[in-house]
mmCIF file of C-alpha atoms in Angstrom:
data_model
loop_
_atom_site.group_PDB
_atom_site.id
_atom_site.type_symbol
_atom_site.label_atom_id
_atom_site.label_comp_id
_atom_site.label_asym_id
_atom_site.label_seq_id
_atom_site.Cartn_x
_atom_site.Cartn_y
_atom_site.Cartn_z
ATOM 1 C CA MET A 35 46.298 72.810 -19.763
ATOM 2 C CA ALA A 36 47.665 69.260 -19.708
ATOM 3 C CA ASP A 37 43.584 68.226 -19.742
ATOM 4 C CA ARG A 38 43.196 70.471 -22.844
ATOM 5 C CA GLY A 39 45.990 69.582 -24.731
ATOM 6 C CA LEU A 40 44.782 65.925 -23.890
ATOM 7 C CA ALA A 41 40.982 66.882 -24.817
ATOM 8 C CA ARG A 42 42.414 68.458 -28.269
ATOM 9 C CA ARG A 43 44.742 65.257 -29.135
ATOM 10 C CA LEU A 44 41.852 62.700 -28.396
ATOM 11 C CA ALA A 45 38.885 64.846 -30.447
ATOM 12 C CA ASP A 46 41.614 64.476 -33.388
ATOM 13 C CA VAL A 47 41.784 60.965 -32.788
ATOM 14 C CA LEU A 48 37.799 60.445 -32.091
ATOM 15 C CA PRO A 49 36.485 62.097 -35.106
ATOM 16 C CA GLY A 50 32.495 63.291 -34.931
ATOM 17 C CA ARG A 51 32.212 62.928 -31.336
ATOM 18 C CA GLY A 52 32.216 66.467 -29.732
ATOM 19 C CA ASP A 53 31.560 64.839 -26.620
ATOM 20 C CA ALA A 54 34.363 62.642 -26.293
ATOM 21 C CA VAL A 55 36.434 64.917 -24.020
ATOM 22 C CA ARG A 56 34.164 66.206 -21.619
ATOM 23 C CA ALA A 57 35.177 68.227 -17.635
ATOM 24 C CA PRO A 58 33.620 66.189 -15.128
ATOM 25 C CA GLU A 59 30.814 66.995 -13.199
ATOM 26 C CA LEU A 60 28.714 66.017 -10.190
ATOM 27 C CA ARG A 61 26.460 63.219 -11.024
ATOM 28 C CA THR A 62 23.892 63.034 -7.864
ATOM 29 C CA ASP A 63 20.942 64.657 -9.317
ATOM 30 C CA GLU A 64 19.569 61.683 -11.894
ATOM 31 C CA GLY A 65 19.152 58.470 -12.076
ATOM 32 C CA ARG A 66 22.112 55.997 -11.960
ATOM 33 C CA SER A 67 22.920 52.585 -12.249
ATOM 34 C CA ALA A 68 26.189 50.690 -12.930
ATOM 35 C CA SER A 69 27.834 51.646 -15.733
ATOM 36 C CA ARG A 70 29.595 49.083 -17.813
ATOM 37 C CA LEU A 71 32.846 49.940 -17.244
ATOM 38 C CA GLU A 72 32.651 49.483 -13.692
ATOM 39 C CA LEU A 73 31.126 45.789 -14.103
ATOM 40 C CA PHE A 74 34.219 45.196 -16.467
ATOM 41 C CA PHE A 75 36.561 47.041 -13.998
ATOM 42 C CA ASP A 76 35.033 44.934 -10.966
ATOM 43 C CA LEU A 77 36.223 41.969 -12.490
ATOM 44 C CA ALA A 78 39.920 42.421 -11.829
ATOM 45 C CA PHE A 79 38.685 42.368 -8.213
ATOM 46 C CA VAL A 80 37.102 38.596 -8.528
ATOM 47 C CA LEU A 81 40.993 37.405 -9.406
ATOM 48 C CA VAL A 82 42.437 39.322 -6.321
ATOM 49 C CA VAL A 83 39.081 37.996 -4.019
ATOM 50 C CA ALA A 84 40.024 34.849 -5.399
ATOM 51 C CA GLU A 85 43.918 34.644 -5.091
ATOM 52 C CA LEU A 86 43.696 35.620 -1.217
ATOM 53 C CA ALA A 87 41.182 32.913 -0.968
ATOM 54 C CA ILE A 88 43.892 30.423 -2.265
ATOM 55 C CA ALA A 89 46.991 31.747 -0.256
ATOM 56 C CA LEU A 90 43.935 31.269 2.816
ATOM 57 C CA ARG A 91 43.653 28.080 1.893
ATOM 58 C CA GLU A 92 47.094 26.985 1.870
ATOM 59 C CA ASP A 93 47.372 28.656 5.388
ATOM 60 C CA VAL A 94 44.210 27.939 8.181
ATOM 61 C CA THR A 95 45.515 29.253 10.941
ATOM 62 C CA TRP A 96 45.111 32.222 12.907
ATOM 63 C CA HIS A 97 48.405 34.067 11.249
ATOM 64 C CA GLY A 98 47.009 33.061 7.975
ATOM 65 C CA PHE A 99 43.832 34.314 8.518
ATOM 66 C CA ALA A 100 45.416 37.372 9.543
ATOM 67 C CA VAL A 101 46.967 37.941 6.461
ATOM 68 C CA PHE A 102 44.199 37.247 4.385
ATOM 69 C CA ALA A 103 42.074 39.654 6.596
ATOM 70 C CA GLY A 104 44.607 42.619 6.281
ATOM 71 C CA LEU A 105 45.493 42.431 2.869
ATOM 72 C CA PHE A 106 41.527 41.404 1.878
ATOM 73 C CA ALA A 107 40.979 45.082 3.656
ATOM 74 C CA THR A 108 43.937 46.696 1.274
ATOM 75 C CA VAL A 109 41.782 45.487 -1.949
ATOM 76 C CA TRP A 110 38.451 46.423 -0.632
ATOM 77 C CA TRP A 111 39.392 49.659 0.289
ATOM 78 C CA SER A 112 41.118 49.933 -3.311
ATOM 79 C CA TRP A 113 38.325 48.987 -4.733
ATOM 80 C CA VAL A 114 35.720 51.490 -2.379
ATOM 81 C CA SER A 115 38.035 54.485 -2.682
ATOM 82 C CA SER A 116 37.054 54.097 -6.905
ATOM 83 C CA THR A 117 33.714 53.763 -6.007
ATOM 84 C CA LEU A 118 33.430 56.944 -3.800
ATOM 85 C CA TYR A 119 35.115 58.976 -6.924
ATOM 86 C CA ALA A 120 32.739 57.461 -9.346
ATOM 87 C CA ASN A 121 29.762 57.498 -7.503
ATOM 88 C CA ARG A 122 30.061 61.018 -7.433
ATOM 89 C CA PHE A 123 31.734 62.517 -10.536
ATOM 90 C CA ASP A 124 31.707 59.550 -13.300
ATOM 91 C CA HIS A 125 30.813 61.031 -16.283
ATOM 92 C CA ASP A 126 32.130 58.625 -18.729
ATOM 93 C CA ASP A 127 34.284 60.349 -21.148
ATOM 94 C CA VAL A 128 37.127 58.807 -22.889
ATOM 95 C CA VAL A 129 39.965 60.139 -20.169
ATOM 96 C CA TYR A 130 37.487 58.953 -17.573
ATOM 97 C CA ARG A 131 37.596 55.551 -19.240
ATOM 98 C CA LEU A 132 41.525 55.561 -19.715
ATOM 99 C CA TYR A 133 42.001 56.104 -15.684
ATOM 100 C CA LYS A 134 39.721 53.874 -14.991
ATOM 101 C CA LEU A 135 41.507 51.459 -17.596
ATOM 102 C CA GLY A 136 44.974 52.132 -15.809
ATOM 103 C CA SER A 137 43.518 52.071 -12.157
ATOM 104 C CA MET A 138 42.189 48.237 -13.614
ATOM 105 C CA ALA A 139 45.392 47.019 -14.858
ATOM 106 C CA ALA A 140 46.770 47.831 -11.481
ATOM 107 C CA VAL A 141 44.520 45.776 -9.886
ATOM 108 C CA VAL A 142 45.132 42.957 -12.409
ATOM 109 C CA GLY A 143 48.633 43.583 -11.117
ATOM 110 C CA LEU A 144 46.952 42.752 -7.130
ATOM 111 C CA ALA A 145 45.810 39.848 -8.375
ATOM 112 C CA ALA A 146 49.551 38.195 -10.181
ATOM 113 C CA SER A 147 50.708 39.152 -6.524
ATOM 114 C CA ALA A 148 48.197 38.677 -3.634
ATOM 115 C CA SER A 149 49.003 35.032 -3.138
ATOM 116 C CA GLU A 150 52.184 35.831 -2.317
ATOM 117 C CA ALA A 151 52.201 40.195 -1.396
ATOM 118 C CA THR A 152 54.147 39.102 1.984
ATOM 119 C CA GLY A 153 56.754 37.240 0.225
ATOM 120 C CA LYS A 154 58.181 37.157 -3.096
ATOM 121 C CA ARG A 155 55.740 39.294 -4.747
ATOM 122 C CA PHE A 156 55.881 42.208 -1.684
ATOM 123 C CA ALA A 157 57.151 44.845 -4.252
ATOM 124 C CA ALA A 158 54.663 44.111 -6.863
ATOM 125 C CA PHE A 159 51.663 44.241 -5.143
ATOM 126 C CA ALA A 160 52.981 47.499 -3.125
ATOM 127 C CA VAL A 161 53.849 49.164 -6.763
ATOM 128 C CA CYS A 162 50.339 48.599 -8.276
ATOM 129 C CA HIS A 163 49.336 50.083 -4.430
ATOM 130 C CA VAL A 164 51.121 52.751 -5.501
ATOM 131 C CA LEU A 165 50.061 52.943 -8.622
ATOM 132 C CA LEU A 166 45.972 52.886 -7.979
ATOM 133 C CA ARG A 167 46.125 55.880 -5.994
ATOM 134 C CA LEU A 168 48.448 57.892 -8.548
ATOM 135 C CA MET A 169 45.128 56.804 -11.193
ATOM 136 C CA LEU A 170 42.740 58.179 -8.485
ATOM 137 C CA LEU A 171 45.237 61.430 -7.770
ATOM 138 C CA LEU A 172 44.915 62.265 -11.353
ATOM 139 C CA GLN A 173 41.121 61.726 -11.174
ATOM 140 C CA TYR A 174 40.222 63.984 -8.354
ATOM 141 C CA HIS A 175 43.494 66.764 -9.900
ATOM 142 C CA ARG A 176 40.648 66.780 -13.064
ATOM 143 C CA ALA A 177 37.582 66.980 -10.946
ATOM 144 C CA HIS A 178 39.179 69.964 -8.299
ATOM 145 C CA ARG A 179 39.905 72.139 -11.902
ATOM 146 C CA HIS A 180 36.258 71.823 -13.277
ATOM 147 C CA VAL A 181 34.019 71.584 -10.485
ATOM 148 C CA PRO A 182 34.949 75.012 -8.672
ATOM 149 C CA HIS A 183 32.087 74.005 -5.110
ATOM 150 C CA ALA A 184 33.337 70.370 -4.797
ATOM 151 C CA ARG A 185 37.089 71.740 -3.903
ATOM 152 C CA PRO A 186 36.238 71.821 -0.407
ATOM 153 C CA LEU A 187 35.984 68.072 -0.664
ATOM 154 C CA THR A 188 38.211 67.493 -3.662
ATOM 155 C CA ARG A 189 41.404 69.051 -1.686
ATOM 156 C CA LEU A 190 40.758 66.064 1.078
ATOM 157 C CA TYR A 191 40.584 63.498 -1.241
ATOM 158 C CA LEU A 192 43.834 64.374 -2.898
ATOM 159 C CA ALA A 193 45.368 64.835 0.279
ATOM 160 C CA GLY A 194 44.672 61.641 1.427
ATOM 161 C CA ALA A 195 45.588 59.486 -1.772
ATOM 162 C CA ALA A 196 48.498 61.400 -1.816
ATOM 163 C CA ALA A 197 49.392 60.666 1.735
ATOM 164 C CA GLY A 198 48.508 56.566 0.877
ATOM 165 C CA ALA A 199 50.281 56.918 -2.446
ATOM 166 C CA VAL A 200 53.425 57.865 0.128
ATOM 167 C CA LEU A 201 53.351 55.538 2.510
ATOM 168 C CA TRP A 202 52.349 52.976 0.329
ATOM 169 C CA ALA A 203 56.043 53.694 -1.814
ATOM 170 C CA VAL A 204 58.103 53.731 1.347
ATOM 171 C CA SER A 205 57.070 51.226 2.652
ATOM 172 C CA LEU A 206 59.242 49.060 -0.477
ATOM 173 C CA VAL A 207 62.292 50.569 1.001
ATOM 174 C CA VAL A 208 61.567 49.958 4.456
ATOM 175 C CA PRO A 209 61.861 46.553 6.925
ATOM 176 C CA ARG A 210 59.202 43.967 6.070
ATOM 177 C CA PRO A 211 57.479 44.239 10.075
ATOM 178 C CA ALA A 212 57.785 48.298 9.572
ATOM 179 C CA ALA A 213 56.436 48.177 5.723
ATOM 180 C CA PHE A 214 52.693 46.219 6.660
ATOM 181 C CA ALA A 215 52.984 48.765 9.980
ATOM 182 C CA LEU A 216 52.813 51.619 6.489
ATOM 183 C CA TRP A 217 50.287 49.995 4.745
ATOM 184 C CA ALA A 218 48.087 49.433 7.864
ATOM 185 C CA ALA A 219 48.930 52.930 8.211
ATOM 186 C CA ALA A 220 48.090 54.225 4.260
ATOM 187 C CA VAL A 221 44.628 52.549 4.209
ATOM 188 C CA LEU A 222 43.592 54.423 7.631
ATOM 189 C CA VAL A 223 44.692 58.040 6.590
ATOM 190 C CA GLU A 224 42.903 57.346 3.659
ATOM 191 C CA ALA A 225 39.498 56.194 5.310
ATOM 192 C CA LEU A 226 39.686 58.807 7.429
ATOM 193 C CA VAL A 227 38.620 60.668 4.374
ATOM 194 C CA PRO A 228 35.290 60.560 3.636
ATOM 195 C CA LEU A 229 34.796 60.399 7.655
ATOM 196 C CA LEU A 230 35.798 63.971 7.459
ATOM 197 C CA ALA A 231 34.018 64.974 3.942
ATOM 198 C CA THR A 232 31.115 63.798 6.046
ATOM 199 C CA ARG A 233 31.655 66.034 8.774
ATOM 200 C CA SER A 234 32.986 69.092 6.321
ATOM 201 C CA SER A 235 30.970 71.812 5.006
ATOM 202 C CA ALA A 236 31.301 70.604 1.422
ATOM 203 C CA ASP A 237 27.810 70.062 -0.555
ATOM 204 C CA VAL A 238 28.894 67.545 -2.416
ATOM 205 C CA PRO A 239 26.445 64.472 -1.472
ATOM 206 C CA LEU A 240 26.637 60.968 -2.455
ATOM 207 C CA HIS A 241 24.249 59.580 -5.101
ATOM 208 C CA VAL A 242 21.969 57.376 -2.776
ATOM 209 C CA GLU A 243 21.109 55.527 -5.596
ATOM 210 C CA HIS A 244 24.237 54.506 -7.569
ATOM 211 C CA LEU A 245 26.306 53.510 -3.939
ATOM 212 C CA PRO A 246 23.949 50.828 -3.214
ATOM 213 C CA GLU A 247 23.907 49.164 -6.231
ATOM 214 C CA ARG A 248 28.191 49.455 -6.146
ATOM 215 C CA PHE A 249 28.418 47.821 -3.003
ATOM 216 C CA ALA A 250 25.998 44.900 -4.079
ATOM 217 C CA LEU A 251 27.621 43.909 -6.864
ATOM 218 C CA PHE A 252 30.867 43.594 -4.784
ATOM 219 C CA VAL A 253 28.894 41.603 -2.406
ATOM 220 C CA ILE A 254 27.685 39.396 -5.543
ATOM 221 C CA LEU A 255 31.737 39.147 -6.182
ATOM 222 C CA VAL A 256 32.122 37.626 -2.787
ATOM 223 C CA LEU A 257 29.425 35.208 -3.210
ATOM 224 C CA GLY A 258 31.174 34.105 -6.025
ATOM 225 C CA GLU A 259 33.656 31.943 -3.750
ATOM 226 C CA PRO A 260 31.881 30.138 -1.739
ATOM 227 C CA VAL A 261 29.504 28.416 -5.255
ATOM 228 C CA ALA A 262 33.316 28.567 -6.665
ATOM 229 C CA GLY A 263 34.487 26.642 -4.004
ATOM 230 C CA VAL A 264 31.550 24.253 -3.926
ATOM 231 C CA ALA A 265 32.174 23.607 -7.875
ATOM 232 C CA HIS A 266 36.085 23.285 -7.129
ATOM 233 C CA GLY A 267 35.584 20.774 -4.218
ATOM 234 C CA LEU A 268 33.517 18.532 -6.289
ATOM 235 C CA TYR A 269 36.234 18.744 -8.799
ATOM 236 C CA ASP A 270 38.923 18.192 -6.514
ATOM 237 C CA ALA A 271 37.052 15.455 -4.598
ATOM 238 C CA ASP A 272 36.105 13.475 -7.801
ATOM 239 C CA TRP A 273 32.636 13.837 -6.889
ATOM 240 C CA SER A 274 33.551 11.664 -3.783
ATOM 241 C CA GLY A 275 29.974 9.815 -2.039
ATOM 242 C CA SER A 276 30.974 12.167 1.542
ATOM 243 C CA ALA A 277 32.203 15.007 -0.228
ATOM 244 C CA LEU A 278 28.720 15.344 -2.215
ATOM 245 C CA PRO A 279 25.841 16.083 1.258
ATOM 246 C CA VAL A 280 29.316 18.564 1.845
ATOM 247 C CA ALA A 281 28.827 20.242 -0.846
ATOM 248 C CA VAL A 282 24.531 20.825 -1.420
ATOM 249 C CA LEU A 283 24.269 21.854 2.076
ATOM 250 C CA ALA A 284 27.501 23.949 1.067
ATOM 251 C CA PHE A 285 25.482 25.255 -2.099
ATOM 252 C CA VAL A 286 22.116 25.611 -0.149
ATOM 253 C CA LEU A 287 23.802 28.272 2.365
ATOM 254 C CA ALA A 288 25.533 29.885 -0.357
ATOM 255 C CA ALA A 289 22.380 30.212 -1.588
ATOM 256 C CA ALA A 290 20.735 31.691 1.556
ATOM 257 C CA LEU A 291 23.185 33.856 2.534
ATOM 258 C CA TRP A 292 22.888 35.536 -1.015
ATOM 259 C CA TRP A 293 18.996 35.445 -0.287
ATOM 260 C CA SER A 294 19.726 36.707 2.901
ATOM 261 C CA TYR A 295 21.475 39.867 1.875
ATOM 262 C CA PHE A 296 20.004 40.692 -1.036
ATOM 263 C CA ASP A 297 16.119 40.407 0.298
ATOM 264 C CA LEU A 298 17.039 41.474 3.972
ATOM 265 C CA ALA A 299 19.928 42.763 4.874
ATOM 266 C CA GLY A 300 20.818 44.892 1.996
ATOM 267 C CA ALA A 301 17.776 45.647 1.069
ATOM 268 C CA ARG A 302 17.092 47.023 4.666
ATOM 269 C CA ALA A 303 20.536 49.428 4.869
ATOM 270 C CA LYS A 304 19.216 50.579 1.274
ATOM 271 C CA ARG A 305 16.280 51.592 2.588
ATOM 272 C CA LEU A 306 17.496 53.326 5.531
ATOM 273 C CA LEU A 307 20.353 54.774 3.502
ATOM 274 C CA GLY A 308 17.567 56.350 1.254
ATOM 275 C CA GLU A 309 15.825 57.762 4.445
ATOM 276 C CA ALA A 310 19.126 59.411 5.146
ATOM 277 C CA GLY A 311 19.084 61.235 2.192
ATOM 278 C CA GLU A 312 21.851 62.735 0.399
ATOM 279 C CA SER A 313 23.101 65.365 3.382
ATOM 280 C CA ASN A 314 27.037 65.148 4.056
ATOM 281 C CA SER A 315 25.550 65.362 7.340
ATOM 282 C CA ALA A 316 24.013 61.681 7.229
ATOM 283 C CA TYR A 317 26.184 59.811 9.180
ATOM 284 C CA SER A 318 24.267 56.921 7.754
ATOM 285 C CA HIS A 319 26.602 57.340 4.719
ATOM 286 C CA ASP A 320 29.759 56.418 6.780
ATOM 287 C CA VAL A 321 27.724 53.098 8.880
ATOM 288 C CA TYR A 322 26.866 51.714 5.201
ATOM 289 C CA VAL A 323 30.042 52.042 3.430
ATOM 290 C CA PHE A 324 32.413 50.502 6.598
ATOM 291 C CA GLY A 325 29.926 47.834 7.638
ATOM 292 C CA HIS A 326 30.650 46.430 3.896
ATOM 293 C CA LEU A 327 34.295 45.707 5.357
ATOM 294 C CA PRO A 328 33.420 42.850 7.612
ATOM 295 C CA LEU A 329 30.353 41.464 5.697
ATOM 296 C CA THR A 330 32.227 40.977 2.663
ATOM 297 C CA LEU A 331 35.911 40.018 4.663
ATOM 298 C CA ALA A 332 33.022 37.301 6.507
ATOM 299 C CA LEU A 333 31.861 35.605 3.053
ATOM 300 C CA ALA A 334 35.517 35.752 1.159
ATOM 301 C CA SER A 335 35.907 33.797 4.384
ATOM 302 C CA VAL A 336 33.221 30.962 3.953
ATOM 303 C CA GLY A 337 34.200 30.489 0.284
ATOM 304 C CA ALA A 338 37.569 29.821 1.250
ATOM 305 C CA GLY A 339 36.334 27.719 3.868
ATOM 306 C CA VAL A 340 33.662 25.768 1.703
ATOM 307 C CA GLU A 341 36.340 24.636 -1.052
ATOM 308 C CA LEU A 342 38.689 22.936 1.921
ATOM 309 C CA ALA A 343 35.448 21.471 4.002
ATOM 310 C CA VAL A 344 34.209 20.039 0.664
ATOM 311 C CA VAL A 345 37.785 18.274 -0.440
ATOM 312 C CA GLU A 346 38.775 17.051 3.029
ATOM 313 C CA ALA A 347 35.357 15.192 3.557
ATOM 314 C CA ALA A 348 36.373 13.469 0.859
ATOM 315 C CA ALA A 349 39.288 12.472 2.688
ATOM 316 C CA GLY A 350 37.329 11.333 5.793
ATOM 317 C CA GLU A 351 38.108 14.264 7.992
ATOM 318 C CA VAL A 352 37.959 17.957 8.116
ATOM 319 C CA PRO A 353 40.092 19.676 10.464
ATOM 320 C CA ALA A 354 38.915 22.522 12.924
ATOM 321 C CA GLY A 355 40.234 24.774 11.277
ATOM 322 C CA THR A 356 38.652 24.584 7.985
ATOM 323 C CA ARG A 357 34.889 23.975 10.003
ATOM 324 C CA LEU A 358 35.458 27.198 11.814
ATOM 325 C CA LEU A 359 36.378 29.362 8.929
ATOM 326 C CA VAL A 360 33.276 28.692 7.222
ATOM 327 C CA ALA A 361 31.311 28.786 10.888
ATOM 328 C CA GLY A 362 32.604 31.573 11.950
ATOM 329 C CA GLY A 363 32.834 33.431 9.012
ATOM 330 C CA VAL A 364 28.328 32.612 8.972
ATOM 331 C CA ALA A 365 28.532 34.277 12.371
ATOM 332 C CA ALA A 366 31.053 37.086 11.712
ATOM 333 C CA TYR A 367 28.757 37.640 8.720
ATOM 334 C CA LEU A 368 25.355 37.795 10.587
ATOM 335 C CA VAL A 369 27.057 39.738 13.108
ATOM 336 C CA SER A 370 28.289 42.737 10.737
ATOM 337 C CA ALA A 371 25.068 43.071 9.014
ATOM 338 C CA SER A 372 22.858 43.608 12.452
ATOM 339 C CA LEU A 373 25.277 46.219 13.637
ATOM 340 C CA THR A 374 25.530 48.013 10.470
ATOM 341 C CA ALA A 375 21.520 48.080 10.979
ATOM 342 C CA SER A 376 22.147 49.053 14.369
ATOM 343 C CA ALA A 377 24.441 51.507 13.441
ATOM 344 C CA MET A 378 21.594 53.117 11.322
ATOM 345 C CA THR A 379 18.664 52.979 13.083
ATOM 346 C CA GLY A 380 19.977 53.643 16.351
ATOM 347 C CA ASP A 381 18.156 50.702 17.993
ATOM 348 C CA ALA A 382 20.622 47.676 19.364
ATOM 349 C CA ARG A 383 17.809 45.651 20.240
ATOM 350 C CA ARG A 384 16.681 43.822 17.850
ATOM 351 C CA GLY A 385 18.264 40.888 15.133
ATOM 352 C CA TRP A 386 20.881 39.578 17.266
ATOM 353 C CA TYR A 387 19.398 35.964 18.221
ATOM 354 C CA TRP A 388 20.742 34.757 14.507
ATOM 355 C CA PRO A 389 24.546 36.187 14.833
ATOM 356 C CA VAL A 390 24.316 34.400 18.700
ATOM 357 C CA ALA A 391 22.610 31.271 16.900
ATOM 358 C CA ALA A 392 25.666 31.026 14.631
ATOM 359 C CA ALA A 393 28.372 31.542 17.432
ATOM 360 C CA ALA A 394 26.804 28.902 19.351
ATOM 361 C CA ILE A 395 27.256 26.511 16.610
ATOM 362 C CA ALA A 396 30.778 27.907 15.910
ATOM 363 C CA LEU A 397 31.236 27.176 19.471
ATOM 364 C CA LEU A 398 29.354 23.774 19.618
ATOM 365 C CA ASP A 399 31.949 22.747 16.403
ATOM 366 C CA VAL A 400 34.979 23.752 18.601
ATOM 367 C CA LEU A 401 34.089 22.037 21.393
ATOM 368 C CA LEU A 402 32.501 19.041 20.254
ATOM 369 C CA GLU A 403 34.782 18.643 16.939
ATOM 370 C CA LEU A 404 31.438 17.894 15.212
ATOM 371 C CA PRO A 405 31.703 16.162 11.399
ATOM 372 C CA ALA A 406 31.468 19.045 8.249
ATOM 373 C CA VAL A 407 27.940 17.570 6.865
ATOM 374 C CA VAL A 408 26.884 18.454 10.426
ATOM 375 C CA VAL A 409 28.377 21.932 10.994
ATOM 376 C CA VAL A 410 27.244 23.164 7.368
ATOM 377 C CA GLY A 411 24.180 21.563 7.709
ATOM 378 C CA ALA A 412 23.422 23.290 10.456
ATOM 379 C CA LEU A 413 24.609 26.741 8.915
ATOM 380 C CA ALA A 414 22.814 26.007 6.098
ATOM 381 C CA ALA A 415 19.645 25.192 8.281
ATOM 382 C CA LEU A 416 20.291 28.910 10.049
ATOM 383 C CA ALA A 417 20.851 30.981 7.218
ATOM 384 C CA VAL A 418 17.530 29.529 5.323
ATOM 385 C CA ALA A 419 15.869 29.750 8.928
ATOM 386 C CA VAL A 420 16.866 34.037 8.456
ATOM 387 C CA VAL A 421 15.655 34.326 5.217
ATOM 388 C CA VAL A 422 12.619 32.839 5.875
ATOM 389 C CA ALA A 423 11.864 34.537 9.278
ATOM 390 C CA GLY A 424 13.024 38.334 7.633
ATOM 391 C CA SER A 425 10.698 37.734 4.780
ATOM 392 C CA LEU A 426 7.814 37.040 7.360
ATOM 393 C CA GLN A 427 8.936 39.883 9.187
ATOM 394 C CA ARG A 428 9.393 41.903 5.522
ATOM 395 C CA SER A 429 5.671 40.193 4.684
ATOM 396 C CA VAL A 430 3.555 41.802 7.595
ATOM 397 C CA GLY A 431 4.837 44.814 7.552
ATOM 398 C CA GLY A 432 7.651 44.387 10.775
ATOM 399 C CA LEU A 433 10.801 44.671 8.463
ATOM 400 C CA ALA A 434 11.178 47.757 6.053
ATOM 401 C CA THR A 435 13.382 46.929 2.863
ATOM 402 C CA GLU A 436 14.749 48.489 -0.869
ATOM 403 C CA GLU A 437 15.151 45.970 -4.015
ATOM 404 C CA VAL A 438 18.437 46.035 -3.532
#
């Protein structure tokens, strides 16, 4: 009844737009690309990732990285939750837009509190996550009412979002260490839902054309961090002569990482996803989605480290933590790409020499305390080699990919 009442009121406000309010429907049987609203929505996540990177640069320790990784995971999952709903039910009417914009406002709140989420902005960060779950509950409730054959699936997502909202809300009134455990529990409970959906009898497939485009856009969002890091680092270093070569090599590294994802790792994963099809029994969907968490976390870590490396190179000494952040991030990115491909193909024998080489560079850096220009230069050379070798392999038919 509430939906119908809202529909009548909006129809009055928007005369001549008979399709302004429409019932949700499945969007899995047509060609699709990311909507303008989805692109607008992603802008808020750019802000959150940037704020988390700022906090990491201020505390380059194992504790600082653990906090960064944990908060990044909560934000990444909020983006994924919204994306999975839109992948199936985005029909772009006024009600959907209002819910999406409401979610975007909550993400802006996450950005405004992310750098101090474990401190004085703790409550604001948690409340924004509660609001995101409430927006998602309203959307799935609407889909549940209007798409009868999707109800087995929407019930799962309603239960997951409700449990997540409760856990985030309860975290506001318990002591901090326990509150952080509730945050982790909330994400884990909600992350179980797509896994259960894969194994359920509900025939409500994901849209395998739209999904990789959305994840590729999130990768672009995260890759903005190393590019911004080069610019901010050069500015803060006042274009110092010692900072300039590190900045140039860091840009080459960022460009090669972009190239390797969109022409190779991401393109191969998209091809494998398409081969798996839209069947809910295709576990490749789960591997594809969850494989992007360590991959994007690694790229965000590289971005945070790059800015520090450029600035600190100007000061004459780059701490081991900064160098390891960059080298470890590149190694983790390559490991994530290899693991995802191996899990999707069932073949774990190929493609491990690149992550092993990156890990070797990180280890040598720890043992020998190499200058930043050497570490970043070696990583840039390795990333370029990945692109060249992968492109040659693809050209002779040894690597099947699909344009992302």
